[in-house]
Amino acid sequence: MQKGFRWLTTLVVAIVVIFLLVARWGAHLYIDWLWFQSLGYSNIFKTILLSEIGLRVLVGLAAFLFIFVNLMFTRKSVIQSISTRQFNKTDDDIITIYQSPLNKYLTPRSLTLTYLAISTALAIFISSAVTGDWVIIQKYLHSTAFGIADPIFNNDIGKYIFSLPFYQFLYKLLTWFIILSAFTLAMVYFLSETGRNGWGKIFNSMSARLHLSFLAALFFLVRAWGYQLEQYMLLYSSNGVTFGPGYTDIHARLLAYKALFFIALLIAVIIIVNVFMRRFKLILYSIGGLFLASIILGGIYPSAVQSLIVKPNELNKESPYIANSIEYTRMAYNLDQVNIKKFPAGQVLSSSDIENNRETVKNIRLWDWRPLRETYQQLQEIRPYYELENIDIDRYTINDEYRQVMLAARELDQEQLPDTAKTWINQRLKYTHGYGITMNPVNKMTSEGLPELFIKNIPPTSTIDNKVTRPEIYFGELADNYVIVNTKAQEFDYPVGTENAYTTYEGNSGVKINGFLRKVIFALAFADYKMLLASDLQNSSQILYYRNIQDRVPKLAPFLNYDSDPYIVLDNSGALHWMWDAYTTSDMYPYSEPFKGGNNYIRNAVKVVVNAYTGQVDFYVADAEDPIIQTYAKIFPGVFKPLNEMPDDLKKHIRYPIDLFSVQAEKYAVYHMTNTEVLYNQEDKWNLPNEKLYNEEVVLEPYYNVIKLPGSEKTEYVLIMPFTPNNKTNMIGWMAARSDEPHYGELIVYEFPKQELVYGPMQIEARIDQDTVISQQLTLWNQRGSSVIRGNLLVIPVEDSLLYVEPLYLQSEQSKMPELRRVIVAHSDKIVMEPTLDLALNRIFGSEVNDTSPDNQTQPPPTSEAPTTTLKDLIDTANNLYNEAQSKLQNGDWAGYGEAINKLKETLNNMSAQAE
């Protein structure tokens, strides 16, 4: 009785647990459907869901039938085997009778049920393995031709992007079907017929031998197809000088796969014929022959060709394949569209050149986003629960001027609420959104070295024509939980002194609660029972979930890849939007060298816009010629809009994405070499330059700037990356990506004369370190309770020359608020450091420039040396250097002692000169 009760309890608990798991899965599915529907993308949900379910059902059903039919073929022999008594005579003339112990348990009906259970379990296992592979099927069914053929097999590129992954999917699936079936059949035969004699006796059973022979023949037929597919996979070989098939791949490995294809077919035929001949050793010989052929043809022969034919004359043999790699890598990354121009670079600018490029000078970025973020956090977060985490760079027309600005969204972080305020009501109903943005021009600072703000405070106040009229941010980069709006409780809007302002959500893109049943479903999906007890909820209340845009957008379009930096945009009406670049990628573009992550094709095909207030998401096609986005548009009709449907005020803020540009610059550093011999010898390889940032040497990041490109009459927003020769630090050229219409997306590379020296970023950094006045000032600041932060070194093209600008920030040990205190400017053989960019330019060019100082503030005259290096500062430096020299001497560091003495001598000379 007690045992039966225990069994019943266990069964009830198991049923309840299973029911809750299924119910929660169903609840998640239902609220996802409601969410997609609220955004107008229910067709995406239906297409993905039906594709996923359809694929898993189809694969599961196929696996079930294949395994079950194979098992049913064993049914007769298994029943006979377990019911037949075997008589065995031992050496002592004792006769033993053996009957399978399974005879007591297995009847024909129970055996069939067992086979059904085994087939179902294996089918579920196989179908679960294809989760997420729906996109392979859909891309195959809606494939688009590229209009470009590969150079080896002369197939359209679309066959490799869309069809080959589908064929590989089928091949792997069939292989799994056969292997799992063969293993299952072997276990059945082992248990039923030969369990007492071991695995080696399985093949004594004729039925087992015939059945497993059939599966082996089927396996080798499938394997023959696999060898054919592997011929195409040679297009992604990494064995040669460059990516893609080389001489050995085409003349040895391709031949090997063709031979192995026929050998595998021959073995399949031999196995089938052997079913009637019943010479099973012939099968083993055949399989051994394939294995041996694989070693000889796939390993030894290619190695011999590489060593004896290719290596002695590698350039000559590999040249046509290197040319293929160059051509197809350039096409895959759109580098074949790069416009190459000459740039003299050695010209010396005059004051009139600076005057003629005033818009460029006014937009030189003096604020690095890292120290600016710390300054923003100290000045503009206002309350502990607000975060200005991500600094974005953009351009706006401000008071009729084209200006580059930096801005950040003020998002609400509920984790920063006091512990006592982290109640369910506060986290779900009251503290629902961030508020406003902070914006500053890239080139202006106050007399205290802080950013001059265009838009600031709560509620946002603006000193420019651009106003924020809808400052609430319900959807952003920090929001990570759901909130409920339009409840009886008012939402906290923003602080007003010791009081708070409140608001009510006016959007309609959330999911309404509607009634108690839907409330139960939400409570189950979110595992939040308090929702059922809350009295402030109404049927008209809306639930906002997936509020983090980095969850929200990929939830809608998981088949796209996304840039690492979404950015906030203020439109003409005063509303806030997030703009995010999305990419179509593939790892199946023939002959194209992969970038980090394994993909070897990329296009910035989509611009995503998310309304920060309503959460509405729009996808705009930025590259209508991309065959992959054309395929996705066929799979999901109506989802992707033409770019010309984007509102004009938002279209002005699309920009060339840094992630794509970085990949293209990295590839162009090698594949600008279109001559096969030059590429083979790496004679003209370029590198991405380094710079000193926060006093550490790092790779220079691409940077946006408003400049007038050489030969252009108008300033425009451009993304820039300099290049240096391999193992050198001088500059060899620079790449520009244009972001403004009508030239958006155009890439230009400006090449310098190779016979002239053009300073690279690290050479300028070295000149800064070697300048006695600048280095002394930096040493002094670092020894007086402050740390010097070196910002981005910007290389600014002006006319036919270059201007180098590096901001310096001071941060005290007690404060986390860096101040912009100096600007270093280098041009030609001159390098100066001044409190502002204007003064630095005045010192170099001898002209009045007054674009970067605080508005209405008079500029002090330029100085001939660091303005704060007073006689007292020099005395302090001399004392510090003397103490340092004595310490080095006591430690036996003679080199350090000599260096300190030399610096001391320079300081004493400066003291003498200043005293005069």
Coordinates of C-alpha atoms in Angstrom, one line a residue, residues 445-897:
M445 CA 35.4 73.7 -23.6
T446 CA 34.9 76.1 -20.7
S447 CA 37.7 78.0 -19.0
E448 CA 37.7 75.1 -16.4
G449 CA 38.5 72.6 -19.2
L450 CA 35.0 71.0 -19.1
P451 CA 32.8 70.4 -22.2
E452 CA 30.6 73.3 -23.3
L453 CA 27.2 71.8 -23.4
F454 CA 24.6 72.5 -26.1
I455 CA 21.9 70.3 -24.4
K456 CA 22.0 69.6 -20.7
N457 CA 20.1 69.1 -17.5
I458 CA 16.7 67.7 -16.6
P459 CA 14.3 68.7 -18.1
P460 CA 16.6 69.3 -21.2
T461 CA 17.6 72.8 -21.8
S462 CA 19.2 73.8 -25.1
T463 CA 21.3 76.7 -26.3
I464 CA 20.8 75.8 -29.9
D465 CA 17.9 75.5 -32.3
N466 CA 17.7 71.7 -31.8
K467 CA 15.3 71.0 -28.9
V468 CA 14.3 67.8 -27.1
T469 CA 10.5 67.7 -27.0
R470 CA 10.0 63.9 -26.3
P471 CA 12.9 63.2 -23.8
E472 CA 11.5 60.0 -22.2
I473 CA 13.6 56.9 -23.1
Y474 CA 11.7 53.7 -22.5
F475 CA 13.9 51.7 -24.9
G476 CA 17.7 51.9 -24.8
E477 CA 21.0 50.1 -24.2
L478 CA 20.6 49.7 -20.4
A479 CA 17.0 48.6 -20.0
D480 CA 16.9 44.9 -19.1
N481 CA 13.5 44.2 -17.6
Y482 CA 9.8 44.7 -18.3
V483 CA 7.7 47.6 -17.1
I484 CA 3.9 48.2 -17.0
V485 CA 2.6 51.5 -18.1
N486 CA -0.9 53.2 -18.2
T487 CA -1.7 51.8 -14.7
K488 CA -3.4 53.6 -11.8
A489 CA 0.0 54.5 -10.5
Q490 CA 1.7 57.5 -12.1
E491 CA 5.2 57.0 -13.5
F492 CA 8.2 58.9 -12.2
D493 CA 9.2 61.3 -15.0
Y494 CA 12.1 63.4 -13.6
P495 CA 13.3 65.0 -10.3
V496 CA 12.3 68.6 -9.6
G497 CA 14.4 69.8 -6.6
T498 CA 13.1 67.8 -3.6
E499 CA 10.0 66.8 -5.5
N500 CA 9.3 64.6 -8.5
A501 CA 7.4 65.2 -11.7
Y502 CA 5.1 62.4 -12.9
T503 CA 3.8 61.3 -16.3
T504 CA 1.7 58.8 -18.1
Y505 CA 2.8 56.8 -21.2
E506 CA 1.2 58.0 -24.4
G507 CA 2.5 55.3 -26.8
N508 CA 0.5 52.3 -28.0
S509 CA 3.1 49.8 -29.1
G510 CA 3.1 47.8 -25.9
V511 CA 1.1 44.7 -25.3
K512 CA -2.2 45.3 -23.4
I513 CA -3.2 43.1 -20.5
N514 CA -6.8 43.0 -21.6
G515 CA -8.0 40.6 -18.9
F516 CA -7.2 38.3 -16.1
L517 CA -6.3 35.3 -18.3
R518 CA -3.7 37.2 -20.2
K519 CA -2.4 38.5 -16.8
V520 CA -2.0 34.9 -15.7
I521 CA -0.1 34.0 -18.9
F522 CA 2.3 37.0 -18.4
A523 CA 2.8 36.1 -14.7
L524 CA 3.7 32.6 -15.8
A525 CA 6.0 33.7 -18.6
F526 CA 7.9 36.2 -16.4
A527 CA 7.7 34.0 -13.3
D528 CA 6.3 36.9 -11.4
Y529 CA 3.3 36.1 -9.2
K530 CA 3.1 39.7 -7.9
M531 CA 1.6 40.7 -11.2
L532 CA -1.5 38.8 -10.2
L533 CA -1.8 40.6 -6.8
A534 CA -1.1 44.2 -8.1
S535 CA -4.3 46.3 -7.8
D536 CA -2.9 49.1 -9.9
L537 CA -3.1 47.2 -13.2
Q538 CA -6.0 47.8 -15.6
N539 CA -7.1 46.0 -18.7
S540 CA -5.8 49.0 -20.7
S541 CA -2.4 48.8 -19.1
Q542 CA 0.5 48.0 -21.5
I543 CA 3.5 45.7 -20.8
L544 CA 6.7 46.9 -22.4
Y545 CA 9.3 44.1 -22.7
Y546 CA 12.4 43.3 -24.7
R547 CA 13.2 47.0 -24.0
N548 CA 17.0 46.7 -24.5
I549 CA 17.5 47.4 -28.2
Q550 CA 20.3 44.8 -28.3
D551 CA 17.7 42.2 -27.4
R552 CA 14.8 43.8 -29.2
V553 CA 16.2 44.2 -32.7
P554 CA 17.9 40.7 -32.9
K555 CA 14.7 39.2 -31.6
L556 CA 12.9 40.5 -34.7
A557 CA 15.7 39.8 -37.1
P558 CA 18.0 37.1 -35.7
F559 CA 19.4 36.3 -39.2
L560 CA 21.3 39.7 -39.4
N561 CA 24.6 40.6 -37.7
Y562 CA 24.8 43.9 -35.8
D563 CA 27.3 46.7 -35.3
S564 CA 28.8 47.1 -31.9
D565 CA 27.7 50.7 -31.5
P566 CA 24.0 51.8 -31.8
Y567 CA 23.8 55.6 -31.5
I568 CA 21.1 58.0 -30.3
V569 CA 19.6 60.6 -32.8
L570 CA 17.6 63.7 -32.2
D571 CA 15.1 64.4 -35.0
N572 CA 13.7 67.7 -36.1
S573 CA 10.6 67.2 -34.1
G574 CA 12.6 66.7 -30.9
A575 CA 12.0 63.0 -30.6
L576 CA 14.8 60.5 -29.9
H577 CA 15.7 57.5 -32.0
W578 CA 18.3 54.8 -31.9
M579 CA 20.0 54.1 -35.2
W580 CA 21.8 50.7 -35.6
D581 CA 23.7 49.3 -38.5
A582 CA 23.0 45.7 -39.5
Y583 CA 25.1 43.4 -41.7
T584 CA 24.5 40.5 -44.0
T585 CA 27.4 38.1 -43.8
S586 CA 28.5 34.7 -45.1
D587 CA 31.4 32.4 -44.6
M588 CA 30.9 30.8 -48.0
Y589 CA 32.2 33.3 -50.5
P590 CA 34.7 31.5 -52.7
Y591 CA 38.4 32.5 -52.5
S592 CA 37.7 35.3 -50.0
E593 CA 39.9 35.5 -47.0
P594 CA 37.9 35.5 -43.7
F595 CA 38.0 38.2 -41.1
K596 CA 37.7 37.7 -37.4
G597 CA 34.7 35.5 -36.7
G598 CA 35.1 33.3 -39.7
N599 CA 32.9 35.2 -42.2
N600 CA 34.4 36.2 -45.5
Y601 CA 31.6 38.3 -47.0
I602 CA 29.9 41.4 -45.5
R603 CA 27.6 44.2 -46.5
N604 CA 26.0 47.0 -44.5
A605 CA 22.7 46.0 -46.0
V606 CA 20.3 47.4 -43.4
K607 CA 19.8 50.5 -41.3
V608 CA 17.7 49.9 -38.2
V609 CA 15.7 52.7 -36.5
V610 CA 14.2 52.3 -33.0
N611 CA 12.0 54.9 -31.5
A612 CA 13.3 55.5 -28.0
Y613 CA 9.8 56.3 -26.7
T614 CA 7.5 53.9 -28.5
G615 CA 10.0 51.1 -29.2
Q616 CA 8.8 50.9 -32.8
V617 CA 11.4 49.2 -35.1
D618 CA 11.9 49.9 -38.8
F619 CA 14.3 48.2 -41.1
Y620 CA 15.6 50.1 -44.1
V621 CA 17.6 48.5 -47.0
A622 CA 20.8 50.5 -47.4
D623 CA 22.4 48.2 -50.0
A624 CA 19.6 47.0 -52.4
E625 CA 22.2 45.3 -54.6
D626 CA 23.2 42.8 -52.0
P627 CA 21.8 39.3 -53.0
I628 CA 21.6 38.2 -49.4
I629 CA 19.3 41.0 -48.3
Q630 CA 17.2 40.4 -51.5
T631 CA 16.8 36.8 -50.3
Y632 CA 15.7 37.8 -46.8
A633 CA 13.3 40.2 -48.5
K634 CA 11.7 37.3 -50.3
I635 CA 11.5 35.2 -47.1
F636 CA 10.0 38.1 -45.1
P637 CA 8.0 40.2 -47.6
G638 CA 7.0 43.7 -46.3
V639 CA 9.6 43.8 -43.5
F640 CA 12.4 45.7 -45.3
K641 CA 11.7 49.2 -46.5
P642 CA 13.6 51.1 -49.2
L643 CA 16.0 53.7 -47.8
N644 CA 14.2 56.5 -49.5
E645 CA 11.2 55.9 -47.2
M646 CA 13.3 56.8 -44.2
P647 CA 12.3 60.3 -42.9
D648 CA 14.7 62.9 -44.3
D649 CA 15.7 64.3 -40.8
L650 CA 16.8 60.7 -39.8
K651 CA 18.5 60.0 -43.2
K652 CA 20.8 62.9 -42.5
H653 CA 22.3 60.9 -39.6
I654 CA 23.1 57.7 -41.3
R655 CA 26.8 57.1 -41.2
Y656 CA 29.3 54.6 -42.5
P657 CA 29.7 52.0 -39.7
I658 CA 33.0 51.7 -37.9
D659 CA 32.9 47.8 -37.6
L660 CA 32.5 47.4 -41.4
F661 CA 35.1 50.1 -42.1
S662 CA 37.6 48.4 -39.7
V663 CA 37.2 45.1 -41.6
Q664 CA 37.6 46.7 -44.9
A665 CA 40.7 48.7 -43.8
E666 CA 42.3 45.6 -42.4
K667 CA 41.7 43.7 -45.7
Y668 CA 42.8 46.6 -47.9
A669 CA 46.1 46.9 -46.1
V670 CA 47.0 43.6 -47.8
Y671 CA 44.7 43.4 -50.9
H672 CA 45.5 46.9 -52.2
M673 CA 48.4 44.8 -53.8
T674 CA 46.8 43.7 -57.0
N675 CA 50.0 42.4 -58.5
T676 CA 50.4 38.7 -57.7
E677 CA 54.2 38.9 -57.3
V678 CA 54.0 41.9 -55.0
L679 CA 51.4 40.2 -52.9
Y680 CA 53.3 36.9 -52.8
N681 CA 56.4 38.7 -51.5
Q682 CA 54.4 41.0 -49.3
E683 CA 56.5 43.9 -50.7
D684 CA 53.9 46.6 -50.1
K685 CA 51.9 45.3 -47.1
W686 CA 50.4 48.1 -45.0
N687 CA 49.5 48.1 -41.3
L688 CA 47.0 50.0 -39.2
P689 CA 48.9 52.5 -37.1
N690 CA 49.4 52.7 -33.4
E691 CA 48.9 55.7 -31.1
K692 CA 49.4 56.5 -27.4
L693 CA 46.1 56.5 -25.6
Y694 CA 46.0 56.8 -21.8
N695 CA 49.8 56.6 -22.0
E696 CA 49.6 53.1 -23.6
E697 CA 50.4 52.1 -27.1
V698 CA 47.2 50.8 -28.8
V699 CA 46.0 50.4 -32.4
L700 CA 44.5 53.6 -33.7
E701 CA 40.7 53.4 -34.1
P702 CA 38.9 54.8 -37.2
Y703 CA 37.5 58.3 -36.4
Y704 CA 34.8 60.5 -37.8
N705 CA 35.5 64.0 -38.9
V706 CA 33.9 66.8 -40.8
I707 CA 36.4 67.7 -43.5
K708 CA 36.6 69.0 -47.1
L709 CA 38.0 66.1 -49.1
P710 CA 40.7 67.1 -51.7
G711 CA 39.1 68.4 -54.8
S712 CA 35.7 68.8 -53.1
E713 CA 34.0 72.2 -52.6
K714 CA 31.9 71.1 -49.6
T715 CA 32.7 69.8 -46.2
E716 CA 31.2 66.4 -45.4
Y717 CA 31.1 63.7 -42.7
V718 CA 33.9 61.2 -43.2
L719 CA 35.3 58.2 -41.5
I720 CA 39.1 58.1 -41.6
M721 CA 41.8 55.5 -41.1
P722 CA 45.6 56.2 -41.8
F723 CA 47.9 53.4 -43.0
T724 CA 51.6 52.8 -42.3
P725 CA 54.0 50.5 -44.2
N726 CA 54.7 47.1 -42.7
N727 CA 57.2 47.4 -39.8
K728 CA 57.4 51.2 -40.3
T729 CA 55.8 54.1 -38.5
N730 CA 55.6 56.7 -41.2
M731 CA 52.3 57.1 -43.1
I732 CA 51.8 55.7 -46.5
G733 CA 48.2 56.8 -47.1
W734 CA 44.7 57.0 -45.6
M735 CA 41.2 55.7 -46.3
A736 CA 38.0 57.7 -46.2
A737 CA 34.4 56.5 -46.1
R738 CA 31.9 59.1 -47.0
S739 CA 28.7 59.3 -44.9
D740 CA 26.7 62.2 -46.6
E741 CA 24.4 62.0 -49.5
P742 CA 24.7 61.7 -52.5
H743 CA 28.1 60.0 -51.9
Y744 CA 27.2 57.8 -49.0
G745 CA 29.1 54.5 -48.9
E746 CA 31.9 55.6 -51.3
L747 CA 35.4 54.6 -50.3
I748 CA 38.5 56.6 -51.3
V749 CA 42.1 55.8 -50.6
Y750 CA 44.6 58.6 -50.8
E751 CA 48.1 57.4 -51.4
F752 CA 51.2 59.4 -50.5
P753 CA 54.4 59.7 -52.7
K754 CA 56.6 56.8 -51.6
Q755 CA 59.8 58.9 -51.9
E756 CA 58.6 61.4 -49.3
L757 CA 58.5 61.0 -45.5
V758 CA 55.1 61.7 -44.0
Y759 CA 54.9 61.4 -40.3
G760 CA 52.8 58.6 -38.9
P761 CA 50.9 58.8 -35.6
M762 CA 53.6 57.0 -33.5
Q763 CA 56.3 59.3 -35.0
I764 CA 54.3 62.3 -33.9
E765 CA 53.9 60.7 -30.4
A766 CA 57.7 60.3 -30.3
R767 CA 58.1 63.9 -31.2
I768 CA 55.8 64.9 -28.4
D769 CA 57.8 62.8 -26.0
Q770 CA 61.1 64.3 -27.2
D771 CA 60.0 67.9 -27.1
T772 CA 61.7 69.3 -23.9
V773 CA 59.0 71.8 -23.1
I774 CA 56.1 69.4 -23.5
S775 CA 57.8 66.5 -21.8
Q776 CA 58.8 68.6 -18.8
Q777 CA 55.3 69.9 -18.4
L778 CA 53.8 66.3 -18.6
T779 CA 56.4 65.1 -16.1
L780 CA 55.5 68.0 -13.8
W781 CA 51.8 67.4 -13.9
N782 CA 52.2 63.7 -13.3
Q783 CA 54.3 64.5 -10.1
R784 CA 51.8 66.9 -8.6
G785 CA 48.9 64.6 -7.6
S786 CA 47.4 64.5 -11.1
S787 CA 47.6 62.2 -14.0
V788 CA 47.9 63.2 -17.7
I789 CA 45.5 61.4 -20.1
R790 CA 46.6 61.5 -23.7
G791 CA 43.5 61.5 -26.0
N792 CA 43.1 60.3 -29.5
L793 CA 45.8 61.5 -31.9
L794 CA 43.8 62.7 -35.0
V795 CA 45.4 63.0 -38.4
I796 CA 43.4 65.7 -40.2
P797 CA 43.7 66.2 -43.9
V798 CA 43.6 69.9 -44.8
E799 CA 44.1 70.8 -48.5
D800 CA 47.1 68.7 -49.7
S801 CA 48.6 68.4 -46.2
L802 CA 48.1 66.9 -42.8
L803 CA 47.5 68.4 -39.4
Y804 CA 48.0 66.3 -36.3
V805 CA 46.0 67.1 -33.1
E806 CA 46.2 65.4 -29.7
P807 CA 44.2 66.6 -26.7
L808 CA 45.6 66.3 -23.2
Y809 CA 43.4 65.8 -20.1
L810 CA 44.3 66.3 -16.5
Q811 CA 42.6 64.2 -13.8
S812 CA 43.4 64.6 -10.1
E813 CA 43.8 61.5 -7.9
Q814 CA 40.8 62.5 -5.9
S815 CA 38.5 63.3 -8.9
K816 CA 37.1 61.2 -11.7
M817 CA 36.4 64.2 -13.8
P818 CA 39.1 64.7 -16.5
E819 CA 39.6 68.3 -17.7
L820 CA 40.8 69.2 -21.2
R821 CA 43.8 71.3 -20.4
R822 CA 46.1 71.3 -23.4
V823 CA 46.0 70.7 -27.1
I824 CA 49.1 69.6 -29.0
V825 CA 49.2 70.5 -32.7
A826 CA 51.9 69.3 -35.1
H827 CA 52.5 70.3 -38.7
S828 CA 55.5 70.0 -40.8
D829 CA 58.5 70.4 -38.5
K830 CA 56.6 72.4 -35.9
I831 CA 55.0 71.0 -32.7
V832 CA 53.3 73.1 -30.1
M833 CA 51.2 72.7 -26.9
E834 CA 48.7 75.4 -25.9
P835 CA 45.6 75.6 -23.7
T836 CA 43.3 75.7 -26.8
L837 CA 43.4 74.6 -30.4
D838 CA 43.1 78.2 -31.5
L839 CA 46.2 79.3 -29.6
A840 CA 48.1 76.3 -31.0
L841 CA 47.1 77.1 -34.6
N842 CA 48.0 80.7 -34.0
R843 CA 51.5 79.7 -32.9
I844 CA 52.1 77.6 -35.9
F845 CA 50.5 79.7 -38.6
G846 CA 50.6 83.2 -37.0
S847 CA 47.0 83.9 -37.7
E848 CA 44.0 84.6 -35.5
V849 CA 41.8 81.5 -35.2
N850 CA 39.0 81.7 -32.7
D851 CA 36.7 78.8 -33.3
T852 CA 37.3 76.4 -30.4
S853 CA 37.3 78.6 -27.3
P854 CA 34.3 79.1 -25.1
D855 CA 31.7 81.5 -26.7
N856 CA 32.2 85.1 -25.7
Q857 CA 35.6 84.4 -24.1
T858 CA 38.7 86.4 -25.1
Q859 CA 41.7 84.4 -26.1
P860 CA 45.0 85.0 -24.3
P861 CA 47.9 85.6 -26.7
P862 CA 49.9 82.5 -27.8
T863 CA 53.0 81.7 -25.8
S864 CA 56.4 80.5 -26.8
E865 CA 56.4 77.8 -24.2
A866 CA 54.1 75.9 -21.9
P867 CA 52.1 78.8 -20.2
T868 CA 52.0 77.3 -16.7
T869 CA 55.7 76.5 -16.5
T870 CA 56.6 79.1 -13.9
L871 CA 59.9 79.5 -12.1
K872 CA 58.5 77.9 -9.0
D873 CA 57.3 74.9 -11.2
L874 CA 60.9 74.6 -12.6
I875 CA 62.4 74.6 -9.1
D876 CA 60.0 71.9 -8.0
T877 CA 60.9 69.9 -11.0
A878 CA 64.6 70.4 -10.3
N879 CA 64.2 69.2 -6.7
N880 CA 62.3 66.1 -7.9
L881 CA 64.9 65.2 -10.5
Y882 CA 67.7 65.6 -8.0
N883 CA 66.0 63.3 -5.6
E884 CA 65.3 60.8 -8.4
A885 CA 69.0 60.9 -9.4
Q886 CA 70.2 60.3 -5.8
S887 CA 67.8 57.3 -5.6
K888 CA 69.1 55.9 -8.9
L889 CA 72.7 56.3 -7.7
Q890 CA 72.1 54.5 -4.4
N891 CA 70.4 51.6 -6.3
G892 CA 73.4 51.3 -8.7
D893 CA 71.2 52.3 -11.7
W894 CA 73.9 54.3 -13.5
A895 CA 71.8 54.6 -16.7
G896 CA 68.8 56.0 -14.8
Y897 CA 71.2 58.3 -12.9

